[in-house]
mmCIF file of C-alpha atoms in Angstrom:
data_model
loop_
_atom_site.group_PDB
_atom_site.id
_atom_site.type_symbol
_atom_site.label_atom_id
_atom_site.label_comp_id
_atom_site.label_asym_id
_atom_site.label_seq_id
_atom_site.Cartn_x
_atom_site.Cartn_y
_atom_site.Cartn_z
ATOM 1 C CA MET A 1 9.794 4.449 4.911
ATOM 2 C CA VAL A 2 7.182 3.683 1.981
ATOM 3 C CA LEU A 3 3.717 4.613 2.133
ATOM 4 C CA ILE A 4 1.029 2.883 -0.232
ATOM 5 C CA SER A 5 -2.457 3.691 -0.049
ATOM 6 C CA CYS A 6 -3.194 2.400 -3.788
ATOM 7 C CA ILE A 7 -0.920 0.066 -6.074
ATOM 8 C CA TYR A 8 -0.912 0.800 -9.669
ATOM 9 C CA HIS A 9 0.739 -1.165 -12.368
ATOM 10 C CA ALA A 10 2.572 0.552 -15.123
ATOM 11 C CA TYR A 11 3.982 -0.580 -18.189
ATOM 12 C CA ILE A 12 7.847 -0.673 -18.318
ATOM 13 C CA VAL A 13 9.311 -0.856 -21.821
ATOM 14 C CA ASN A 14 12.429 -2.470 -21.395
ATOM 15 C CA ARG A 15 12.409 -4.059 -17.609
ATOM 16 C CA ALA A 16 16.023 -5.702 -18.219
ATOM 17 C CA ALA A 17 17.321 -1.926 -17.681
ATOM 18 C CA ILE A 18 15.837 -2.677 -14.243
ATOM 19 C CA PRO A 19 18.152 -4.876 -11.461
ATOM 20 C CA GLN A 20 15.833 -7.442 -10.224
ATOM 21 C CA GLU A 21 16.575 -6.550 -6.493
ATOM 22 C CA ALA A 22 14.887 -3.266 -7.635
ATOM 23 C CA TYR A 23 11.403 -4.623 -7.784
ATOM 24 C CA PHE A 24 11.485 -5.515 -4.147
ATOM 25 C CA ILE A 25 10.157 -3.265 -1.406
ATOM 26 C CA LYS A 26 12.160 -3.731 1.525
ATOM 27 C CA LYS A 27 11.271 -0.603 3.754
ATOM 28 C CA PRO A 28 8.181 -0.859 6.441
ATOM 29 C CA ILE A 29 4.706 -0.448 4.468
ATOM 30 C CA PHE A 30 1.229 0.929 5.347
ATOM 31 C CA PHE A 31 -1.257 -0.755 3.104
ATOM 32 C CA GLY A 32 -4.833 0.923 3.812
ATOM 33 C CA PRO A 33 -7.239 -1.134 1.150
ATOM 34 C CA CYS A 34 -11.182 -0.255 0.956
ATOM 35 C CA THR A 35 -13.321 -2.824 1.064
ATOM 36 C CA LYS A 36 -15.781 -1.192 -1.553
ATOM 37 C CA ASP A 37 -13.122 -0.099 -3.954
ATOM 38 C CA GLY A 38 -14.278 -1.575 -7.393
ATOM 39 C CA PRO A 39 -11.485 0.003 -9.584
ATOM 40 C CA SER A 40 -8.856 -1.159 -7.382
ATOM 41 C CA PRO A 41 -9.766 -3.775 -4.628
ATOM 42 C CA PRO A 42 -8.057 -5.225 -1.832
ATOM 43 C CA VAL A 43 -7.076 -8.190 -3.331
ATOM 44 C CA VAL A 44 -5.242 -6.510 -5.918
ATOM 45 C CA GLY A 45 -2.838 -4.518 -3.303
ATOM 46 C CA ASP A 46 -2.602 -7.913 -1.253
ATOM 47 C CA GLU A 47 -1.202 -9.882 -4.113
ATOM 48 C CA SER A 48 1.043 -7.171 -5.278
ATOM 49 C CA LEU A 49 2.340 -6.899 -1.871
ATOM 50 C CA LYS A 50 2.938 -10.986 -1.587
ATOM 51 C CA ALA A 51 4.683 -10.493 -4.745
ATOM 52 C CA PHE A 52 6.990 -7.552 -3.945
ATOM 53 C CA ALA A 53 6.953 -6.601 -0.073
ATOM 54 C CA LYS A 54 10.200 -7.994 1.619
ATOM 55 C CA GLY A 55 9.802 -5.617 4.665
ATOM 56 C CA PRO A 56 7.356 -5.541 7.348
ATOM 57 C CA VAL A 57 3.470 -4.864 5.884
ATOM 58 C CA THR A 58 0.827 -3.201 8.063
ATOM 59 C CA ARG A 59 -2.659 -3.600 6.987
ATOM 60 C CA CYS A 60 -5.570 -1.507 8.154
ATOM 61 C CA GLU A 61 -8.773 -2.197 6.113
ATOM 62 C CA TYR A 62 -11.652 0.881 5.481
ATOM 63 C CA GLU A 63 -15.303 -0.029 4.625
ATOM 64 C CA THR A 64 -15.559 2.354 2.297
ATOM 65 C CA GLY A 65 -15.062 3.340 -1.721
ATOM 66 C CA HIS A 66 -11.604 4.159 -3.555
ATOM 67 C CA TRP A 67 -11.088 7.646 -1.024
ATOM 68 C CA ALA A 68 -10.968 6.819 2.294
ATOM 69 C CA ILE A 69 -9.284 10.136 3.050
ATOM 70 C CA LEU A 70 -12.618 11.669 2.518
ATOM 71 C CA THR A 71 -14.659 9.273 4.495
ATOM 72 C CA HIS A 72 -12.642 7.682 7.078
ATOM 73 C CA TYR A 73 -10.214 10.461 7.553
ATOM 74 C CA GLU A 74 -10.463 10.240 11.509
ATOM 75 C CA GLN A 75 -9.335 6.641 11.975
ATOM 76 C CA LEU A 76 -6.775 6.641 8.539
ATOM 77 C CA GLY A 77 -4.759 9.358 10.374
ATOM 78 C CA LYS A 78 -4.723 7.360 14.045
ATOM 79 C CA ASP A 79 -3.795 3.996 12.162
ATOM 80 C CA LEU A 80 -1.155 6.477 10.109
ATOM 81 C CA SER A 81 0.340 8.075 13.471
ATOM 82 C CA ALA A 82 0.141 4.592 15.365
ATOM 83 C CA TRP A 83 2.364 3.017 12.257
ATOM 84 C CA LEU A 84 4.687 6.081 12.013
ATOM 85 C CA LYS A 85 5.318 5.671 15.816
ATOM 86 C CA GLY A 86 6.019 2.079 15.698
ATOM 87 C CA LEU A 87 8.603 2.387 13.038
ATOM 88 C CA PRO A 88 12.223 2.190 14.022
ATOM 89 C CA GLY A 89 14.116 5.180 14.883
ATOM 90 C CA ALA A 90 10.315 6.938 15.700
#
């Protein structure tokens, strides 16, 4: 199970040392983009997920800035709970 709330880009010095198949996420992903997030707008996460997510992606959008957990904690909790209950083996 993989939980992604924000996706950040990292500089990797030796990409050749990382197997190509390790670039992809094959587990279920919960993505909670925030529509008013200046530093990390939803399109950044969407493009990254299109490129690297090979498993199911659940996307729940929140109309707030970067910290949805502080402003929309009730809805975020409901969405995460529903997503966790829907995972295989839950």
